[in-house]
């Protein structure tokens, strides 16, 4: 039994703590208000708030892909150039104002590209796509979405390794590594960046490439918003015509044979690196059915008749044990068409969570059993819009290409295995269901992690663009890669602007401390 004196002390301590929290919040509001006033003076037509140019403010807020990231900052500033970004960062840094950086607005970690108390730098207006005169480099600003990139390059007969869904932004995907249809040929998207133009925490504009600031160049390939604001990506371009691809829908009774074909495909990508595959199981409560949706893309010429599949996908062809799909959109088309097809439903709340494991038939079969149990449990909780589990090949050849191009900080060079990226993707309507959705996600991630850890199949790598807010993707890069990011942060951001004034996303202070989701 606690004494009255003890309880009174606890109450007093709690009151003092809440008072400190309130004071800190008031101080943040005050500094944000000062910075918004300064931005309004410097960028009067480009600074929006709920009381000044409110229509533009609202357009920015509601343009975020996921409902839960539609926060309402004190003001939003929309730069038109790198010089604007430089001046904006100087104002925010000198005013000690917290801020967020938004490119495409597709990130699902709340606060990673928006902020509740502070300033959001909305880069969506900086979205130009330019192919160099020698056609070897595409220069792209971070606010562009991948559909804009492909729409610019398709008519010219050129492409770059880029996002597979057209509505995803260039900035977030590339700074987080970036998977693409071309990964087995060229590595991750970040590996194909020849030069980054960046604004540092001081407001200074600089370049990062193999010759200039090479340590920064490497550290930017996977570190997201931890070091600088990237204002231009110069990415290797190559000739590219239309490709074969699309989606194919199957009954869930095909899953056992699909698993066998998927594992074989992942182990043999290096023999035909033109193939790209996403193996997706989708449960939609409104239909009360689990479907298989495979996303096939073959990045070289293939113009056989509609019933033929490229050699890489022979294990999935209509004549294979899997049989023909119940429906499909398979065709020869350009990247704009194929990536536009893969846009996700917007205006709902979303959750991603991820892990990586060895490509092994026995492991994959047991993972399928766990997923099947979980999806059957989900059927008893039909308050979500959909639940999807995706399996994506992560073969060693991706990393080999990365190393050929100078390396990145994803840490995959430590692993010689062919692996699989797992993505749990859930969408729902209504904040009243947030806690239940998170509980369901934690349950499936815990069960998978427990099994995979016991089977010695679980990998450290957690793809940062798919990670849940409580996961530790930076820690999963490993000590050596994390040390490179931290060293670049200290060198190029000595004032720690991107650690202290940019609170959103996965921060270095928390890296390596583990994860609270997916642990038993």
Coordinates of C-alpha atoms in Angstrom, one line a residue:
X1 CA 0.0 0.0 0.0
X2 CA 1.4 3.4 -1.0
X3 CA 1.4 6.3 1.5
X4 CA -0.6 9.4 0.9
X5 CA 2.6 11.4 0.8
X6 CA 3.9 9.1 -1.9
X7 CA 0.7 9.5 -4.0
X8 CA 0.7 13.2 -3.5
X9 CA 4.3 13.4 -4.8
X10 CA 3.3 11.3 -7.9
X11 CA 0.4 13.5 -8.6
X12 CA 2.6 16.6 -8.3
X13 CA 5.2 15.0 -10.5
X14 CA 2.6 14.2 -13.1
X15 CA 1.2 17.8 -13.0
X16 CA 4.7 19.2 -13.4
X17 CA 5.4 16.8 -16.4
X18 CA 2.1 17.8 -18.1
X19 CA 3.0 21.4 -17.5
X20 CA 6.3 20.9 -19.2
X21 CA 4.7 19.1 -22.1
X22 CA 2.2 21.9 -22.5
X23 CA 4.9 24.5 -22.3
X24 CA 7.0 22.7 -25.0
X25 CA 3.9 22.5 -27.2
X26 CA 3.3 26.2 -26.8
X27 CA 6.9 27.0 -27.6
X28 CA 6.7 24.9 -30.7
X29 CA 3.5 26.7 -31.8
X30 CA 5.1 30.0 -31.2
X31 CA 8.3 29.2 -33.1
X32 CA 6.2 27.8 -36.0
X33 CA 4.1 31.0 -36.1
X34 CA 7.3 33.1 -36.2
X35 CA 8.7 31.0 -39.1
X36 CA 5.4 31.1 -41.0
X37 CA 5.4 34.9 -40.7
X38 CA 9.0 35.0 -42.0
X39 CA 8.1 32.6 -44.9
X40 CA 5.1 34.7 -45.7
X41 CA 7.3 37.8 -46.1
X42 CA 9.8 35.9 -48.2
X43 CA 7.4 33.8 -50.3
X44 CA 4.1 35.6 -50.1
X45 CA 2.5 33.7 -53.0
X46 CA 4.0 30.4 -52.0
X47 CA 3.1 30.2 -48.3
X48 CA -0.4 28.9 -47.4
X49 CA -2.2 28.5 -44.1
X50 CA -5.8 27.8 -43.0
X51 CA -6.4 31.6 -43.0
X52 CA -4.3 32.7 -45.9
X53 CA -4.7 31.1 -49.3
X54 CA -6.7 28.5 -47.6
X55 CA -7.8 26.8 -50.8
X56 CA -4.2 26.0 -51.8
X57 CA -3.5 24.9 -48.2
X58 CA -6.5 22.5 -48.3
X59 CA -5.5 21.2 -51.8
X60 CA -2.0 20.3 -50.4
X61 CA -3.4 18.6 -47.3
X62 CA -6.0 16.4 -49.1
X63 CA -3.5 15.4 -51.8
X64 CA -1.7 13.1 -49.4
X65 CA -2.2 9.5 -50.5
X66 CA -3.2 8.2 -47.0
X67 CA -5.8 9.8 -44.8
X68 CA -3.8 9.5 -41.6
X69 CA -1.0 11.7 -43.0
X70 CA -3.4 14.6 -43.8
X71 CA -2.1 16.6 -40.9
X72 CA -2.6 20.4 -40.7
X73 CA 0.7 22.2 -40.2
X74 CA 0.9 25.8 -39.2
X75 CA 1.7 26.7 -42.8
X76 CA 2.8 25.1 -46.0
X77 CA 5.5 26.6 -48.2
X78 CA 5.8 25.5 -51.9
X79 CA 9.2 26.1 -53.4
X80 CA 9.6 26.5 -57.1
X81 CA 13.4 26.1 -57.3
X82 CA 16.4 24.8 -55.5
X83 CA 17.2 28.3 -54.5
X84 CA 13.8 28.6 -52.9
X85 CA 14.5 25.5 -50.9
X86 CA 17.8 26.9 -49.8
X87 CA 16.2 30.1 -48.5
X88 CA 13.4 28.2 -46.8
X89 CA 15.7 25.9 -45.0
X90 CA 17.8 28.9 -43.8
X91 CA 14.7 30.5 -42.4
X92 CA 13.5 27.4 -40.6
X93 CA 17.0 26.5 -39.3
X94 CA 17.7 30.0 -38.0
X95 CA 14.2 30.0 -36.4
X96 CA 14.6 26.6 -34.9
X97 CA 11.3 25.5 -36.4
X98 CA 10.3 21.9 -36.9
X99 CA 9.4 21.0 -40.4
X100 CA 8.6 18.1 -42.8
X101 CA 9.6 17.6 -46.4
X102 CA 6.9 16.3 -48.8
X103 CA 7.7 15.0 -52.4
X104 CA 4.9 12.7 -53.7
X105 CA 3.0 12.4 -50.4
X106 CA 2.7 8.6 -50.7
X107 CA 4.6 7.7 -47.5
X108 CA 2.6 5.8 -44.9
X109 CA 4.5 6.6 -41.7
X110 CA 2.5 9.3 -40.1
X111 CA 4.5 12.5 -39.9
X112 CA 7.2 11.4 -42.3
X113 CA 6.2 13.9 -45.0
X114 CA 3.9 16.2 -43.0
X115 CA 3.7 17.7 -39.6
X116 CA 1.0 18.8 -37.1
X117 CA 2.9 21.6 -35.4
X118 CA 5.5 23.2 -37.7
X119 CA 6.0 23.9 -41.4
X120 CA 5.6 21.5 -44.3
X121 CA 7.8 22.1 -47.4
X122 CA 5.6 20.9 -50.3
X123 CA 8.0 20.0 -53.1
X124 CA 5.2 18.7 -55.4
X125 CA 5.5 21.8 -57.6
X126 CA 9.2 20.9 -58.3
X127 CA 8.4 18.1 -60.7
X128 CA 10.3 18.6 -64.0
X129 CA 11.6 15.7 -66.0
X130 CA 14.4 16.4 -68.5
X131 CA 16.4 14.1 -70.7
X132 CA 19.9 15.2 -71.5
X133 CA 21.1 16.1 -75.0
X134 CA 23.1 12.9 -75.2
X135 CA 20.1 11.0 -73.8
X136 CA 22.2 9.3 -71.2
X137 CA 20.7 11.1 -68.1
X138 CA 17.3 12.0 -66.9
X139 CA 17.2 14.9 -64.5
X140 CA 14.2 14.7 -62.2
X141 CA 13.0 16.9 -59.4
X142 CA 11.7 15.2 -56.3
X143 CA 8.1 16.4 -56.5
X144 CA 7.5 14.4 -59.7
X145 CA 5.5 11.2 -59.5
X146 CA 6.6 8.2 -61.5
X147 CA 3.7 8.4 -63.9
X148 CA 5.0 11.9 -64.9
X149 CA 8.5 10.5 -65.5
X150 CA 7.3 7.8 -67.8
X151 CA 4.9 10.1 -69.6
X152 CA 7.8 12.3 -70.4
X153 CA 10.2 9.5 -71.4
X154 CA 8.0 7.0 -73.2
X155 CA 7.4 9.2 -76.3
X156 CA 11.2 9.6 -76.6
X157 CA 11.8 5.8 -76.5
X158 CA 13.8 6.0 -73.2
X159 CA 13.4 4.9 -69.6
X160 CA 15.1 4.9 -66.2
X161 CA 14.8 2.3 -63.4
X162 CA 11.9 3.7 -61.4
X163 CA 8.8 3.0 -59.4
X164 CA 6.3 0.4 -60.3
X165 CA 3.2 2.3 -59.3
X166 CA 2.6 5.6 -61.1
X167 CA 1.2 7.5 -58.2
X168 CA 4.3 7.1 -56.0
X169 CA 6.7 10.1 -55.7
X170 CA 10.3 10.1 -57.0
X171 CA 11.8 11.6 -53.9
X172 CA 10.7 9.2 -51.3
X173 CA 11.0 6.0 -53.3
X174 CA 14.5 6.8 -54.6
X175 CA 15.9 8.0 -51.2
X176 CA 14.6 4.8 -49.6
X177 CA 16.4 2.5 -52.2
X178 CA 13.6 1.9 -54.6
X179 CA 12.6 -1.4 -56.3
X180 CA 11.7 -1.4 -60.0
X181 CA 10.8 -3.6 -63.0
X182 CA 14.5 -3.3 -64.0
X183 CA 16.2 -4.3 -60.7
X184 CA 17.5 -7.6 -62.0
X185 CA 19.2 -5.6 -64.8
X186 CA 20.3 -2.5 -63.0
X187 CA 19.9 -2.8 -59.3
X188 CA 17.8 -0.5 -57.1
X189 CA 16.6 2.8 -58.3
X190 CA 19.1 4.6 -56.0
X191 CA 22.0 2.7 -57.5
X192 CA 21.3 4.4 -60.9
X193 CA 21.5 7.9 -59.6
X194 CA 24.6 9.6 -61.1
X195 CA 24.3 12.8 -59.1
X196 CA 22.2 14.3 -56.3
X197 CA 21.7 18.0 -56.0
X198 CA 20.9 18.7 -52.3
X199 CA 20.3 21.5 -49.9
X200 CA 22.1 21.0 -46.6
X201 CA 20.8 22.0 -43.1
X202 CA 22.8 25.2 -43.4
X203 CA 20.9 26.1 -46.6
X204 CA 24.0 25.5 -48.7
X205 CA 23.4 23.9 -52.1
X206 CA 25.9 21.2 -53.2
X207 CA 26.3 18.1 -55.4
X208 CA 27.0 14.5 -54.5
X209 CA 28.4 12.0 -56.9
X210 CA 31.4 9.7 -57.3
X211 CA 33.8 12.6 -57.5
X212 CA 32.2 15.3 -55.4
X213 CA 31.3 14.4 -51.8
X214 CA 31.4 10.7 -52.5
X215 CA 30.6 9.8 -48.9
X216 CA 27.5 11.8 -49.0
X217 CA 26.6 10.3 -52.4
X218 CA 26.7 6.8 -50.9
X219 CA 24.9 7.8 -47.7
X220 CA 21.9 9.3 -49.6
X221 CA 21.1 5.9 -51.2
X222 CA 18.7 4.6 -48.6
X223 CA 18.8 7.1 -45.7
X224 CA 15.6 9.0 -46.6
X225 CA 15.3 12.4 -44.9
X226 CA 18.2 12.1 -42.4
X227 CA 21.0 14.2 -44.1
X228 CA 19.7 16.7 -46.6
X229 CA 16.8 17.7 -49.0
X230 CA 17.4 16.2 -52.4
X231 CA 16.3 18.8 -55.0
X232 CA 17.3 16.9 -58.2
X233 CA 18.1 13.3 -59.1
X234 CA 20.3 12.7 -62.2
X235 CA 19.5 9.1 -63.2
X236 CA 21.0 6.9 -65.8
X237 CA 18.7 6.6 -68.9
X238 CA 18.6 3.9 -71.5
X239 CA 16.6 3.1 -74.7
X240 CA 13.4 1.3 -73.9
X241 CA 10.3 0.5 -76.0
X242 CA 7.0 -1.0 -74.9
X243 CA 7.1 -4.1 -72.7
X244 CA 4.9 -7.1 -72.0
X245 CA 3.1 -7.0 -68.7
X246 CA 0.0 -6.5 -66.6
X247 CA -1.9 -8.3 -63.9
X248 CA -3.4 -11.8 -63.7
X249 CA -6.1 -13.0 -61.3
X250 CA -6.2 -16.6 -60.0
X251 CA -8.4 -18.6 -57.6
X252 CA -6.7 -19.2 -54.2
X253 CA -6.7 -22.9 -54.8
X254 CA -3.7 -22.3 -57.1
X255 CA -1.5 -21.0 -54.2
X256 CA 0.4 -24.2 -53.6
X257 CA 1.5 -24.4 -57.2
X258 CA 2.1 -20.6 -57.3
X259 CA 4.5 -20.9 -54.4
X260 CA 6.5 -23.5 -56.2
X261 CA 6.7 -21.4 -59.3
X262 CA 7.5 -18.3 -57.3
X263 CA 10.4 -19.8 -55.4
X264 CA 11.8 -21.2 -58.7
X265 CA 11.4 -17.8 -60.4
X266 CA 13.3 -16.1 -57.6
X267 CA 16.2 -18.5 -57.7
X268 CA 16.6 -18.1 -61.5
X269 CA 16.2 -14.4 -62.1
X270 CA 19.8 -14.0 -63.1
X271 CA 19.2 -16.4 -66.0
X272 CA 16.6 -14.1 -67.5
X273 CA 16.9 -10.7 -65.7
X274 CA 14.2 -9.1 -67.9
X275 CA 11.4 -10.7 -65.7
X276 CA 9.8 -8.9 -62.8
X277 CA 7.1 -10.4 -60.5
X278 CA 5.0 -9.5 -57.6
X279 CA 3.0 -12.3 -56.0
X280 CA 0.0 -10.8 -54.2
X281 CA -2.8 -12.4 -52.1
X282 CA -5.7 -10.1 -51.7
X283 CA -8.7 -10.4 -49.3
X284 CA -11.6 -8.0 -49.9
X285 CA -14.3 -8.3 -47.3
X286 CA -17.0 -7.0 -49.7
X287 CA -16.3 -10.0 -51.9
X288 CA -15.6 -12.4 -49.0
X289 CA -12.9 -14.0 -51.1
X290 CA -9.1 -14.4 -51.2
X291 CA -7.7 -13.9 -54.6
X292 CA -4.2 -14.2 -56.1
X293 CA -3.1 -11.3 -58.2
X294 CA 0.3 -11.7 -60.0
X295 CA 1.9 -8.7 -61.5
X296 CA 4.1 -9.7 -64.4
X297 CA 6.5 -7.4 -66.4
X298 CA 9.1 -8.4 -69.0
X299 CA 11.3 -5.5 -69.9
X300 CA 12.4 -6.5 -73.4
X301 CA 10.6 -7.1 -76.7
X302 CA 8.1 -9.9 -76.5
X303 CA 5.3 -9.9 -79.0
X304 CA 4.0 -13.4 -79.2
X305 CA 0.3 -14.1 -79.1
X306 CA -1.8 -13.3 -76.0
X307 CA -1.7 -16.8 -74.6
X308 CA 2.1 -17.1 -74.5
X309 CA 4.2 -15.9 -71.6
X310 CA 7.9 -14.9 -71.8
X311 CA 10.3 -17.6 -70.9
X312 CA 10.9 -16.2 -67.4
X313 CA 7.3 -16.8 -66.5
X314 CA 7.0 -20.3 -68.0
X315 CA 6.1 -21.7 -64.5
X316 CA 3.1 -19.4 -64.5
X317 CA 1.9 -19.9 -68.1
X318 CA -1.6 -21.1 -68.9
X319 CA -0.1 -24.5 -69.8
X320 CA 1.6 -24.8 -66.4
X321 CA 0.2 -26.7 -63.4
X322 CA -1.2 -23.4 -62.2
X323 CA -3.5 -23.1 -65.3
X324 CA -4.8 -20.0 -66.9
X325 CA -5.8 -17.0 -64.9
X326 CA -9.5 -16.2 -64.4
X327 CA -8.9 -12.7 -65.8
X328 CA -5.9 -10.7 -66.8
X329 CA -4.8 -7.4 -68.3
X330 CA -1.6 -8.8 -69.9
X331 CA -0.5 -6.9 -73.0
X332 CA 2.3 -5.1 -74.7
X333 CA 2.3 -1.5 -73.5
X334 CA 4.4 1.4 -72.4
X335 CA 5.6 2.1 -68.8
X336 CA 3.0 4.9 -68.3
X337 CA 0.2 2.4 -68.9
X338 CA 1.6 -0.5 -66.9
X339 CA 2.5 1.7 -63.8
X340 CA -0.7 3.6 -64.0
X341 CA -2.6 0.3 -63.6
X342 CA -0.9 -0.4 -60.3
X343 CA -2.0 2.7 -58.4
X344 CA -3.5 1.9 -55.0
X345 CA -6.9 3.2 -53.9
X346 CA -6.6 6.6 -52.2
X347 CA -8.6 8.4 -49.5
X348 CA -8.4 5.6 -47.0
X349 CA -6.2 4.9 -44.1
X350 CA -3.2 2.6 -44.8
X351 CA -0.7 0.5 -43.0
X352 CA 2.4 -1.2 -44.3
X353 CA 4.7 -3.6 -42.4
X354 CA 7.5 -5.6 -43.8
X355 CA 10.2 -8.3 -43.3
X356 CA 12.6 -10.2 -45.4
X357 CA 13.3 -14.0 -45.4
X358 CA 15.2 -16.7 -47.3
X359 CA 13.8 -17.9 -50.6
X360 CA 13.1 -21.5 -49.6
X361 CA 10.2 -23.7 -50.6
X362 CA 9.7 -25.2 -47.1
X363 CA 9.8 -21.8 -45.5
X364 CA 7.5 -20.3 -48.0
X365 CA 5.0 -23.1 -47.6
X366 CA 4.9 -22.6 -43.8
X367 CA 4.6 -18.8 -44.3
X368 CA 1.6 -19.5 -46.5
X369 CA 0.0 -21.5 -43.8
X370 CA 0.4 -18.7 -41.2
X371 CA -0.9 -16.2 -43.7
X372 CA -3.9 -18.4 -44.5
X373 CA -4.7 -18.7 -40.8
X374 CA -4.5 -14.9 -40.4
X375 CA -6.6 -14.1 -43.4
X376 CA -9.3 -16.5 -42.1
X377 CA -9.2 -14.6 -38.8
X378 CA -9.4 -11.3 -40.7
X379 CA -12.7 -12.5 -42.2
X380 CA -14.2 -12.3 -38.7
X381 CA -13.2 -8.6 -38.6
X382 CA -14.5 -7.2 -41.9
X383 CA -14.2 -3.6 -41.0
X384 CA -11.3 -3.0 -43.4
X385 CA -11.3 -2.1 -47.1
X386 CA -8.8 -4.8 -48.1
X387 CA -5.9 -6.8 -46.7
X388 CA -3.0 -7.7 -49.0
X389 CA 0.1 -9.8 -48.5
X390 CA 2.8 -9.4 -51.2
X391 CA 5.9 -11.5 -51.9
X392 CA 8.6 -9.8 -54.0
X393 CA 11.9 -11.4 -55.1
X394 CA 15.1 -10.0 -53.6
X395 CA 17.8 -12.1 -55.3
X396 CA 21.5 -11.5 -54.8
X397 CA 21.8 -10.2 -58.4
X398 CA 20.1 -6.9 -57.2
X399 CA 22.9 -6.3 -54.8
X400 CA 25.6 -7.4 -57.3
X401 CA 24.4 -4.6 -59.6
X402 CA 24.4 -2.2 -56.6
X403 CA 28.1 -3.0 -55.9
X404 CA 29.0 -2.6 -59.6
X405 CA 27.6 0.9 -59.4
X406 CA 29.4 1.9 -56.2
X407 CA 27.2 0.6 -53.5
X408 CA 24.5 2.0 -51.2
X409 CA 23.7 1.9 -47.5
X410 CA 21.0 -0.8 -47.6
X411 CA 23.4 -3.4 -46.1
X412 CA 22.4 -6.2 -48.4
X413 CA 26.0 -6.8 -49.4
X414 CA 26.3 -8.8 -46.2
X415 CA 23.9 -11.5 -47.5
X416 CA 24.6 -13.9 -50.4
X417 CA 21.2 -15.5 -50.4
X418 CA 18.3 -15.1 -52.7
X419 CA 15.6 -13.6 -50.5
X420 CA 12.0 -12.5 -50.4
X421 CA 10.5 -9.2 -49.3
X422 CA 7.2 -9.6 -47.6
X423 CA 4.7 -6.7 -47.4
X424 CA 1.6 -6.6 -45.3
X425 CA -0.7 -3.9 -46.8
X426 CA -4.0 -3.0 -45.1
X427 CA -6.5 -0.3 -45.9
X428 CA -9.6 0.8 -43.9
X429 CA -12.1 3.6 -43.5
X430 CA -12.5 5.3 -40.2
X431 CA -10.1 6.2 -37.4
X432 CA -12.2 4.3 -34.9
X433 CA -10.6 1.1 -36.4
X434 CA -7.0 2.2 -36.1
X435 CA -6.3 0.3 -32.9
X436 CA -7.9 -2.9 -34.2
X437 CA -6.0 -2.8 -37.5
X438 CA -2.7 -2.2 -35.7
X439 CA -3.5 -5.2 -33.4
X440 CA -4.3 -7.4 -36.4
X441 CA -1.0 -6.3 -38.1
X442 CA 1.0 -7.0 -35.0
X443 CA -0.5 -10.4 -34.7
X444 CA 0.5 -11.5 -38.2
X445 CA 3.9 -9.9 -38.0
X446 CA 4.6 -11.5 -34.6
X447 CA 3.6 -15.0 -35.8
X448 CA 5.7 -14.7 -39.0
X449 CA 8.7 -13.3 -37.1
X450 CA 8.5 -16.0 -34.5
X451 CA 8.5 -18.8 -37.1
X452 CA 11.1 -17.3 -39.4
X453 CA 13.5 -16.6 -36.5
X454 CA 13.1 -20.2 -35.3
X455 CA 13.7 -21.5 -38.8
X456 CA 16.8 -19.2 -39.1
X457 CA 15.3 -17.7 -42.3
X458 CA 14.6 -14.2 -41.0
X459 CA 16.9 -11.5 -42.4
X460 CA 17.8 -8.2 -40.8
X461 CA 16.8 -6.1 -43.8
X462 CA 13.5 -4.3 -43.6
X463 CA 12.7 -2.3 -46.7
X464 CA 12.3 1.2 -45.4
X465 CA 9.6 2.2 -47.9
X466 CA 7.4 -0.6 -46.6
X467 CA 8.3 -0.3 -42.9
X468 CA 5.7 0.3 -40.2
X469 CA 6.5 3.3 -37.9
X470 CA 7.6 1.0 -35.0
X471 CA 10.0 -1.0 -37.1
X472 CA 13.7 -0.4 -37.3
X473 CA 14.8 -0.4 -41.0
X474 CA 17.9 1.8 -40.5
X475 CA 19.1 -0.6 -37.8
X476 CA 18.4 -3.5 -40.2
X477 CA 21.0 -2.1 -42.6
X478 CA 23.7 -3.3 -40.2
X479 CA 26.4 -1.5 -38.2
X480 CA 28.8 -0.7 -41.1
X481 CA 26.1 0.9 -43.3
X482 CA 24.5 2.7 -40.3
X483 CA 28.0 4.1 -39.4
X484 CA 28.3 5.6 -43.0
X485 CA 24.9 7.4 -42.6
X486 CA 25.8 8.7 -39.2
X487 CA 29.2 9.9 -40.3
X488 CA 27.6 11.8 -43.3
X489 CA 25.1 13.3 -41.0
X490 CA 27.7 14.6 -38.6
X491 CA 29.9 15.9 -41.5
X492 CA 27.2 17.5 -43.7
X493 CA 24.7 18.4 -41.1
X494 CA 26.8 19.5 -38.1
X495 CA 23.9 21.5 -36.7
X496 CA 21.8 18.3 -36.8
X497 CA 18.9 20.1 -38.5
X498 CA 17.6 16.9 -40.1
X499 CA 17.7 15.1 -36.8
X500 CA 16.3 17.7 -34.4
X501 CA 14.1 19.9 -36.6
X502 CA 12.8 17.2 -38.9
X503 CA 11.2 14.8 -36.5
X504 CA 9.3 12.6 -39.0
X505 CA 10.3 9.3 -40.5
X506 CA 13.0 6.9 -39.3
X507 CA 15.7 8.8 -37.4
X508 CA 19.3 7.9 -36.6
X509 CA 18.8 8.3 -32.8
X510 CA 16.4 5.3 -32.9
X511 CA 18.3 3.2 -35.4
X512 CA 19.6 -0.1 -34.1
X513 CA 17.2 -0.3 -31.1
X514 CA 15.0 -3.0 -32.5
X515 CA 11.3 -3.1 -33.3
X516 CA 8.1 -3.4 -31.3
X517 CA 6.0 -4.9 -34.1
X518 CA 6.5 -8.5 -35.1
X519 CA 8.2 -9.6 -31.9
X520 CA 6.7 -12.3 -29.7

